[in-house]
Short mmCIF file of N, CA and C in Angstrom, two decimals:
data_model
loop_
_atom_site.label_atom_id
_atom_site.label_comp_id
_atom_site.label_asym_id
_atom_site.label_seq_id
_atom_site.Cartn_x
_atom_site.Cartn_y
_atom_site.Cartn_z
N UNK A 3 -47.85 179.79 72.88
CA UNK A 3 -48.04 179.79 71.43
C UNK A 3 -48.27 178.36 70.94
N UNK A 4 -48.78 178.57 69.61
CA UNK A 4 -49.12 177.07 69.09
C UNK A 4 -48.31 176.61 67.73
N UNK A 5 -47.77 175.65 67.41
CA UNK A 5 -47.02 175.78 66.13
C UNK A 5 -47.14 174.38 65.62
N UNK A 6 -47.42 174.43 63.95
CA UNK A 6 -47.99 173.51 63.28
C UNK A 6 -46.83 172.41 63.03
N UNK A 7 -47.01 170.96 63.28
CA UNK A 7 -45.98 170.47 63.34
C UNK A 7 -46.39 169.15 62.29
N UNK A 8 -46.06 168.94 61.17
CA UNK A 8 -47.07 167.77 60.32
C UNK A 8 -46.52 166.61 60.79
N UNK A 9 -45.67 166.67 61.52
CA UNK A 9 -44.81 165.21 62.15
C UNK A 9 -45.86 164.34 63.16
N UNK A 10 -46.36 165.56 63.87
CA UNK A 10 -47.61 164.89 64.84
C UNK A 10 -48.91 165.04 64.53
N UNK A 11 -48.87 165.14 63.14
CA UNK A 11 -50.61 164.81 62.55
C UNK A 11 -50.86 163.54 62.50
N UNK A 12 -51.66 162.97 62.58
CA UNK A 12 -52.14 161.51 62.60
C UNK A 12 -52.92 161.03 61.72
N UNK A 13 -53.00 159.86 61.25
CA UNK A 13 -53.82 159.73 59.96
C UNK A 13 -55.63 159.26 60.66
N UNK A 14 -55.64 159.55 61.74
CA UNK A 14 -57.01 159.08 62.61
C UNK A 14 -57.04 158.28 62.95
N UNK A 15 -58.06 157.57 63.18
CA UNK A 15 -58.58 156.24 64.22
C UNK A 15 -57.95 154.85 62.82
N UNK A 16 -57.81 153.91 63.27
CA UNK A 16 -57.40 152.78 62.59
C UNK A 16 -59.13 151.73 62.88
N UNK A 17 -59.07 151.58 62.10
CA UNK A 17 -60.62 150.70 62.11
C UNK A 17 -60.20 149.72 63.70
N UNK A 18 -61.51 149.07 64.37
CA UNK A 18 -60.93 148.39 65.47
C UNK A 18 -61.09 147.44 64.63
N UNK A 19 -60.00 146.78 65.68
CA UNK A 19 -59.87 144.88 65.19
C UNK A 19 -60.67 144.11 66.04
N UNK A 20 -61.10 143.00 65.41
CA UNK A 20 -62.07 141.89 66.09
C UNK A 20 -61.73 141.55 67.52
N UNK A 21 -62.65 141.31 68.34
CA UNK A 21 -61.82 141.21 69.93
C UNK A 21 -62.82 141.51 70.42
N UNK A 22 -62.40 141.58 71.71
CA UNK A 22 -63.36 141.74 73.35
C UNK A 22 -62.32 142.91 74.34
N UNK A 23 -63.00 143.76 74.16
CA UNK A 23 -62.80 144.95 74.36
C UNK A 23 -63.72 145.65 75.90
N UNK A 24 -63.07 145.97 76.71
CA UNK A 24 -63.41 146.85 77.67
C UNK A 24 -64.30 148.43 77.66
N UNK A 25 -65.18 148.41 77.54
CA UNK A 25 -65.90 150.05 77.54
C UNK A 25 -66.89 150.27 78.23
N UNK A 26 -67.19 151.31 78.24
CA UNK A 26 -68.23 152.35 79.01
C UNK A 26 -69.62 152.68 78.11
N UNK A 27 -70.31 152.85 78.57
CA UNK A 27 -71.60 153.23 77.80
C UNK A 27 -71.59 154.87 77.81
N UNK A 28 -71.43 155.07 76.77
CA UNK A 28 -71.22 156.66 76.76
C UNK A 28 -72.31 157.79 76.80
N UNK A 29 -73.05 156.65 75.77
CA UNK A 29 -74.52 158.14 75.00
C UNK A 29 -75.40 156.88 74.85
N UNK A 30 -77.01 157.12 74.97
CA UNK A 30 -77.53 156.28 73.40
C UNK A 30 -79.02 157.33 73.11
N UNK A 31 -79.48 157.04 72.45
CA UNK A 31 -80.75 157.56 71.41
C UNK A 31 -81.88 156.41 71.11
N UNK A 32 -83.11 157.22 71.63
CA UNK A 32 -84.03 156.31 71.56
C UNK A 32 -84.68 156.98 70.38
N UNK A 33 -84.82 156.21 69.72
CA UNK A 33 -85.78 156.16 67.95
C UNK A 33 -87.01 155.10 67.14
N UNK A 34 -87.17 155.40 66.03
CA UNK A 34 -87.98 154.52 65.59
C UNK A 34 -86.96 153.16 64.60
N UNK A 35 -86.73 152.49 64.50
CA UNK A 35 -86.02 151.46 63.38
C UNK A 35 -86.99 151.46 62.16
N UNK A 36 -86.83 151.67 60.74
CA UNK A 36 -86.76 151.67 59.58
C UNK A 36 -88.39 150.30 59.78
N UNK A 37 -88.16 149.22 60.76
CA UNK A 37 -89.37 148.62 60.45
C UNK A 37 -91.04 149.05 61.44
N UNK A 38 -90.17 150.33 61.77
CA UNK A 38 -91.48 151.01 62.74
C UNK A 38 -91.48 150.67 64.32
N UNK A 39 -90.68 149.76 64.20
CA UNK A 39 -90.16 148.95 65.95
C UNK A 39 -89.38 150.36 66.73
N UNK A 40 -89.68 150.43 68.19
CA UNK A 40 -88.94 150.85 69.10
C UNK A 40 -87.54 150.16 69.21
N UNK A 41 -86.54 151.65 68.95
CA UNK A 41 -84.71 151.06 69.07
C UNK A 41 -84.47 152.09 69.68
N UNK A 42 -83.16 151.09 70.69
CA UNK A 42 -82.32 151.96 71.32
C UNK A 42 -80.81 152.10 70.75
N UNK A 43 -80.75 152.70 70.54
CA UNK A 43 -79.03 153.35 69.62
C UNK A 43 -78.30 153.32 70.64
N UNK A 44 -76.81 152.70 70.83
CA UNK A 44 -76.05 152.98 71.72
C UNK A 44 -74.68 153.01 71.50
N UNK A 45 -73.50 153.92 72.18
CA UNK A 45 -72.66 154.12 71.80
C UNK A 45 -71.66 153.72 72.80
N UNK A 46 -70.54 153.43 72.54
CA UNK A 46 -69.22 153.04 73.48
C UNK A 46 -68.23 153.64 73.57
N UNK A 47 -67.17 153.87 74.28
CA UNK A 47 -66.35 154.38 74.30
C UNK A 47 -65.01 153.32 74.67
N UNK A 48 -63.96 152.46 73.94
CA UNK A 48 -63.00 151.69 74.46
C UNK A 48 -62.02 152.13 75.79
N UNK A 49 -62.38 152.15 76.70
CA UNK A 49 -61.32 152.73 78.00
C UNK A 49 -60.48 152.78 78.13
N UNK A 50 -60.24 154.18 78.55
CA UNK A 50 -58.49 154.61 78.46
C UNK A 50 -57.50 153.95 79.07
N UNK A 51 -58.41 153.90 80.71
CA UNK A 51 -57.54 153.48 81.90
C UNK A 51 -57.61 151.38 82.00
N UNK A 52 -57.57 151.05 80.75
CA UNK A 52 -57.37 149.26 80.99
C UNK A 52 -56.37 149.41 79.63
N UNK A 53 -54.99 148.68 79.95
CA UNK A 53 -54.65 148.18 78.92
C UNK A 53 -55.15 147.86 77.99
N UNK A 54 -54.79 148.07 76.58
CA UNK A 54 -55.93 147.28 75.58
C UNK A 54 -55.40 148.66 74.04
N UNK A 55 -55.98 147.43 73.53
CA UNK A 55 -55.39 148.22 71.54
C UNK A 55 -56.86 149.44 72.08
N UNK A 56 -56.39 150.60 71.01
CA UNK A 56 -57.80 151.06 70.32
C UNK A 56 -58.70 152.22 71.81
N UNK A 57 -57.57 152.24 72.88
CA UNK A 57 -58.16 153.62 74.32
C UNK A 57 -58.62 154.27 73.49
N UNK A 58 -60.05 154.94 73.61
CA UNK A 58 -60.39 156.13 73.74
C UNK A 58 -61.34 156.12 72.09
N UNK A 59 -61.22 155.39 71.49
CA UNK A 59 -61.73 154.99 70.76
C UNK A 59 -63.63 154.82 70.27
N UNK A 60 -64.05 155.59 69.89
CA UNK A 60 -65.89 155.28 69.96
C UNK A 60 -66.45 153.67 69.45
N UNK A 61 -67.18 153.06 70.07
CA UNK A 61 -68.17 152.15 68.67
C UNK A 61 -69.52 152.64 68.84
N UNK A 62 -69.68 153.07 67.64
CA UNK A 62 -71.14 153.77 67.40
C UNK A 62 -72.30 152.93 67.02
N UNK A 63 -73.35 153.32 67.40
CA UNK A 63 -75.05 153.24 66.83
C UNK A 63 -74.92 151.04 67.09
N UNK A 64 -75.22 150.87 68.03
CA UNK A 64 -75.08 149.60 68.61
C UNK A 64 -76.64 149.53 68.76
N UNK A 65 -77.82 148.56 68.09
CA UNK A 65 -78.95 148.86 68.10
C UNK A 65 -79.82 147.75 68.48
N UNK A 66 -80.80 148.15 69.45
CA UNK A 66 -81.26 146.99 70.28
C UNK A 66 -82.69 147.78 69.67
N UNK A 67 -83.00 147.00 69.04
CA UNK A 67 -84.74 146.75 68.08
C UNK A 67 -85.35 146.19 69.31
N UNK A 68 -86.77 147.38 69.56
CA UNK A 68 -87.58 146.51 71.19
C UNK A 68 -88.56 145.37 69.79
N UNK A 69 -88.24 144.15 70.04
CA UNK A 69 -89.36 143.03 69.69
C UNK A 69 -89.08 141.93 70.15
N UNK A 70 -90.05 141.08 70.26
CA UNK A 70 -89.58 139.81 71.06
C UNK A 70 -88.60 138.77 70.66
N UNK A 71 -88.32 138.52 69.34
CA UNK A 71 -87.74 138.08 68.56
C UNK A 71 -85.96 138.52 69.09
N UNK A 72 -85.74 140.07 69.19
CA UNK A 72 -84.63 140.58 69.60
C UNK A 72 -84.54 140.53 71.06
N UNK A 73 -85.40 140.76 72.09
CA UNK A 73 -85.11 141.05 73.57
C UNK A 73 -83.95 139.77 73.76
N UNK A 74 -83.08 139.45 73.22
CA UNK A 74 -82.14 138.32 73.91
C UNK A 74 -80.97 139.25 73.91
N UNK A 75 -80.66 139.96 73.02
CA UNK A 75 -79.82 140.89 72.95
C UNK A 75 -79.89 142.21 74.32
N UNK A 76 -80.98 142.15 74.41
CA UNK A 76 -81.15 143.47 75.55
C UNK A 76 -80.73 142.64 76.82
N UNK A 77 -81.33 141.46 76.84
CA UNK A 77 -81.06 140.68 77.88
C UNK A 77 -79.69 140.42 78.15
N UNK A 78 -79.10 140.28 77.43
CA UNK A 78 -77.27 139.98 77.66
C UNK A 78 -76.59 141.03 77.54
N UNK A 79 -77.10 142.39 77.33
CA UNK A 79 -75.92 143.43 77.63
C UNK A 79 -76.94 143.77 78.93
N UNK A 80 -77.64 143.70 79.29
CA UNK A 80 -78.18 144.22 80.74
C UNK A 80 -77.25 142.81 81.61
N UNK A 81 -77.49 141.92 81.44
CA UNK A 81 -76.71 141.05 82.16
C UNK A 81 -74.94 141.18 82.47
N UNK A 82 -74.29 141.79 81.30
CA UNK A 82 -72.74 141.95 80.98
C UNK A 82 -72.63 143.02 82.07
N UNK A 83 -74.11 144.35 81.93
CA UNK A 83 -73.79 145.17 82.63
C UNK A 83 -73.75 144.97 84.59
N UNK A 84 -73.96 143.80 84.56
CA UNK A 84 -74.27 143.01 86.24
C UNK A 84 -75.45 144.01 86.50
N UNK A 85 -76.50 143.99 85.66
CA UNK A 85 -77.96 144.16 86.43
C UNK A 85 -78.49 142.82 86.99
N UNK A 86 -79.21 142.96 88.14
CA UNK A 86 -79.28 142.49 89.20
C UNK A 86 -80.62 141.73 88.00
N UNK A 87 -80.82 140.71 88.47
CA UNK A 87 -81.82 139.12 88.14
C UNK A 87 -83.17 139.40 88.42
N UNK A 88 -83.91 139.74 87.91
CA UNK A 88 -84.89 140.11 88.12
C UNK A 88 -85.57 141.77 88.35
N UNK A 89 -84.73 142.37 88.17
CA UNK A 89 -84.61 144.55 87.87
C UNK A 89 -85.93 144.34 87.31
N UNK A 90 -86.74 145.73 87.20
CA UNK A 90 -88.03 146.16 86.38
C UNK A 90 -87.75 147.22 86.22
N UNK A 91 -87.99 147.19 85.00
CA UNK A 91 -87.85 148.67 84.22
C UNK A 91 -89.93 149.18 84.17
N UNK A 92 -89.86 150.33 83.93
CA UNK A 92 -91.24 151.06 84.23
C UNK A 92 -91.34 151.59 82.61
N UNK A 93 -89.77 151.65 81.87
CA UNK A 93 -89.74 151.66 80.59
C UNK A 93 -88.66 151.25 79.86
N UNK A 94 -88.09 151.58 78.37
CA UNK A 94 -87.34 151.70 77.98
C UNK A 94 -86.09 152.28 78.32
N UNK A 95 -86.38 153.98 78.14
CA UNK A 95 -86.07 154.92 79.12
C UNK A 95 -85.11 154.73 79.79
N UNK A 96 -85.90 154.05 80.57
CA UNK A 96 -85.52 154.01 82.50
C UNK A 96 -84.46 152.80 81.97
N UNK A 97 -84.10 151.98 81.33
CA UNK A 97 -83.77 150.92 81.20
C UNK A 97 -81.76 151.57 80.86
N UNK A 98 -82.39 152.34 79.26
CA UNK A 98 -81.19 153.08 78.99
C UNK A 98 -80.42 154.05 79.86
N UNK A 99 -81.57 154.59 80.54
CA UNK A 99 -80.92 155.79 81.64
C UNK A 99 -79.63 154.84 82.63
N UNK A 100 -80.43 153.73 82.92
CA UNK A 100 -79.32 152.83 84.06
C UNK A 100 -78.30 152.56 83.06
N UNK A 101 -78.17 151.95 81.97
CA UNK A 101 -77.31 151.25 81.45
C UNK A 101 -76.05 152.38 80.94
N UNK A 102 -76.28 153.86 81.24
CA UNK A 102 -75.54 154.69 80.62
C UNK A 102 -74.23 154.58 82.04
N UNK A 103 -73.10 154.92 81.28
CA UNK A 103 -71.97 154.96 81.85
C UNK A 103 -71.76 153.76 82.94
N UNK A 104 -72.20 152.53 82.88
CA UNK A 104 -71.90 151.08 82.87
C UNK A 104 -70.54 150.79 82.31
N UNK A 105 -69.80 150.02 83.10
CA UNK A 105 -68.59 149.38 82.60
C UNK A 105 -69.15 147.85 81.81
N UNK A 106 -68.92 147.53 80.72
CA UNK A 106 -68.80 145.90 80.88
C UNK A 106 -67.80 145.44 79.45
N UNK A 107 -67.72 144.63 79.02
CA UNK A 107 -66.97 143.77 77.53
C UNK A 107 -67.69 143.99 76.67
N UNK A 108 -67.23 144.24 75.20
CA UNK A 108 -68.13 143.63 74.08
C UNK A 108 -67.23 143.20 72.95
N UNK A 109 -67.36 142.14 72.72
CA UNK A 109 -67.04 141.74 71.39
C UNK A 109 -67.15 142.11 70.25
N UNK A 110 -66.10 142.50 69.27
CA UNK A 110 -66.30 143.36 68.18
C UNK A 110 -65.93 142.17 67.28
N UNK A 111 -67.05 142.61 65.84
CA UNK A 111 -66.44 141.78 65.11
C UNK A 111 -66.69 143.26 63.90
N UNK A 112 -66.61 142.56 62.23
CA UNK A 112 -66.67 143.88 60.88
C UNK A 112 -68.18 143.40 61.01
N UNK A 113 -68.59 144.63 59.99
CA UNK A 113 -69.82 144.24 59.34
C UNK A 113 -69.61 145.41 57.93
N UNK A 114 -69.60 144.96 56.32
CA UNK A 114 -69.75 145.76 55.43
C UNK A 114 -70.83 146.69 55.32
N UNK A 115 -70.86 147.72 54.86
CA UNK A 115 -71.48 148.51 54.16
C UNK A 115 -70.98 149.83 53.45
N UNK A 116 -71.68 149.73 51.82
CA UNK A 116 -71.30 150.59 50.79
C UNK A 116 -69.43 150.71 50.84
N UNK A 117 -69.14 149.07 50.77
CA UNK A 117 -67.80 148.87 50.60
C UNK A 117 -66.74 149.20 51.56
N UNK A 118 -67.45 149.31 52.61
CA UNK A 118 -66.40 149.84 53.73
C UNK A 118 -66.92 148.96 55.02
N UNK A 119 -65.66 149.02 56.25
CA UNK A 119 -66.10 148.02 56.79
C UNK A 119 -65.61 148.95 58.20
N UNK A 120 -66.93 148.55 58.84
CA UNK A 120 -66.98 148.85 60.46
C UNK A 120 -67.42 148.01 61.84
N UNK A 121 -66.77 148.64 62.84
CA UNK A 121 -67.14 147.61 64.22
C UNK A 121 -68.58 147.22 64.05
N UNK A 122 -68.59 146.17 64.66
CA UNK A 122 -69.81 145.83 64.66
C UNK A 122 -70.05 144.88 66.49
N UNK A 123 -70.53 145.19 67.29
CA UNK A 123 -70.86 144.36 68.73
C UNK A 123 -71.33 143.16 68.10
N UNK A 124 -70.93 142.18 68.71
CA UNK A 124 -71.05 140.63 68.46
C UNK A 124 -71.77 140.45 69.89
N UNK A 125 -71.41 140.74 70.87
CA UNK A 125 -71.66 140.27 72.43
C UNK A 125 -71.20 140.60 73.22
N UNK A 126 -71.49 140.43 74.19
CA UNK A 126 -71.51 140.97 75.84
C UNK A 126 -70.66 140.04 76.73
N UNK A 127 -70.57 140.33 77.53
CA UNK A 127 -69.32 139.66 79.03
C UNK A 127 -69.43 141.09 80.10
N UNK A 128 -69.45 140.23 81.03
CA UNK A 128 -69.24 141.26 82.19
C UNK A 128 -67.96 141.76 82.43
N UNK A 129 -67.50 142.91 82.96
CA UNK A 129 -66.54 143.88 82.76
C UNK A 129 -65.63 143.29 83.75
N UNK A 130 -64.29 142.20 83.36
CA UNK A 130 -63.24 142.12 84.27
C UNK A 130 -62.49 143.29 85.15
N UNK A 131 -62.55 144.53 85.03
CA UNK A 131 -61.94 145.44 85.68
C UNK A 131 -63.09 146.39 86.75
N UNK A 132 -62.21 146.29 87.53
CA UNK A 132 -63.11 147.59 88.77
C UNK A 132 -63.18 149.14 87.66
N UNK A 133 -63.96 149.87 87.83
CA UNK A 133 -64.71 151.28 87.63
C UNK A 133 -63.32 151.59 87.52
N UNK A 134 -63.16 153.00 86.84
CA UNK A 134 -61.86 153.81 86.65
C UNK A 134 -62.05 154.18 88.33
N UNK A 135 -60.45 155.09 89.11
CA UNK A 135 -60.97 155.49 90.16
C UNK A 135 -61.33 156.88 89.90
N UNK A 136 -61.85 157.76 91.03
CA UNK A 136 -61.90 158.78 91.10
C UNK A 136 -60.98 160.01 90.99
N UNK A 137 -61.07 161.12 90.70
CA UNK A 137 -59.77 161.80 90.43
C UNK A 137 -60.37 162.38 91.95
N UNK A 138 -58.96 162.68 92.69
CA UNK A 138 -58.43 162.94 94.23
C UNK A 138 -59.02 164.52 94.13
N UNK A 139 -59.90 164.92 95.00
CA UNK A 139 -60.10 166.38 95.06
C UNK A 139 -59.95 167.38 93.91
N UNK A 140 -60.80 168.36 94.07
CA UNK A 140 -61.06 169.26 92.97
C UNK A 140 -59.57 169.83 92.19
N UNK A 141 -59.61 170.27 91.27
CA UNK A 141 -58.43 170.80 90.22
C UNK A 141 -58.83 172.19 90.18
N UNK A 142 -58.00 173.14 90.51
CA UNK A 142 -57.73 174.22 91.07
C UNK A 142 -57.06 175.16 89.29
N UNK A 143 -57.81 175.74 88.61
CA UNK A 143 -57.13 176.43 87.67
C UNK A 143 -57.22 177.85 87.85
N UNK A 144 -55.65 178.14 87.86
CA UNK A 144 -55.43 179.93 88.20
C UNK A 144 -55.23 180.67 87.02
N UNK A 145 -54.93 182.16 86.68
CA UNK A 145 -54.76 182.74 85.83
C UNK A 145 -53.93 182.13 84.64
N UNK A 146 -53.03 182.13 85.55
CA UNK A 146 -51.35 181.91 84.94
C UNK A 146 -51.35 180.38 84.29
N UNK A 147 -52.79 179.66 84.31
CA UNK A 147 -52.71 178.28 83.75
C UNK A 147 -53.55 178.51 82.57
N UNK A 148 -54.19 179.67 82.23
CA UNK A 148 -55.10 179.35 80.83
C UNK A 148 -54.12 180.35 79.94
N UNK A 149 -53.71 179.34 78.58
CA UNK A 149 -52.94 180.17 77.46
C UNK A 149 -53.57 181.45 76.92
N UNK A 150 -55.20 181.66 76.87
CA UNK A 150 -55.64 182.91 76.78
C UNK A 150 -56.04 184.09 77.29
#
């Protein structure tokens, strides 16, 4: 059975605080940017398994505008992500496809909008911690383990 307990409701996520933070590349979305430029949207996830404020935590819509002006930015989270010095991408794509579920750092700082204030990626660092490990052999669920 399930029973409503308001003691363990939570008031949600607490905005993150400024810092250098451990995460994973979770999702991203390739689109057009507002100035007609090719962007890649990308999203994070703060990791459960490293010490650290804010586990489990999203930072959303992290946006790498393709123009030459911006490629320094693509260049230093491909680098944070320890892509190898010299990699060729055949596209965009192919670029995001590798960079998905990558460990590395990013620096959070605020950024306002419409009076409210959210994470914002400042920068990149390569990921002090080894990969989460693997979970040990398959998980076995029997009757008598699902409540319905």
């Amino acid at each position: 059975m399930f029973k409503i307990n308001h003691e363990e409701a939570g008031q949600g996520f607490e905005l993150i605080a400024p810092g250098d933070y451990e995460v994973t590349v979770i999702n991203y979305e390739m689109k057009k940017a507002e100035s007609g430029n090719n962007r890649i949207t990308v999203d994070y996830e703060i990791r459960s398994d490293v010490p650290q404020n804010h586990q489990g935590q999203k930072i959303l819509y992290d946006g790498f505008t393709i123009t030459e002006k911006a490629m320094w930015r693509l260049q230093a989270v491909s680098k944070a992500a320890k892509f190898p010095d010299g990699l060729s991408f055949n596209s965009y794509k192919e670029w995001a496809d590798t960079l998905l579920h990558k460990n590395l750092v990013v620096t959070v700082g605020h950024r306002e909008y419409n009076g409210n204030k959210y994470p914002e990626v400042k920068g990149f660092k390569e990921s002090q911690v080894g990969a989460p490990a693997p979970q040990s052999g398959p998980i076995t669920v029997g009757e008598d383990d699902v409540p319905f």
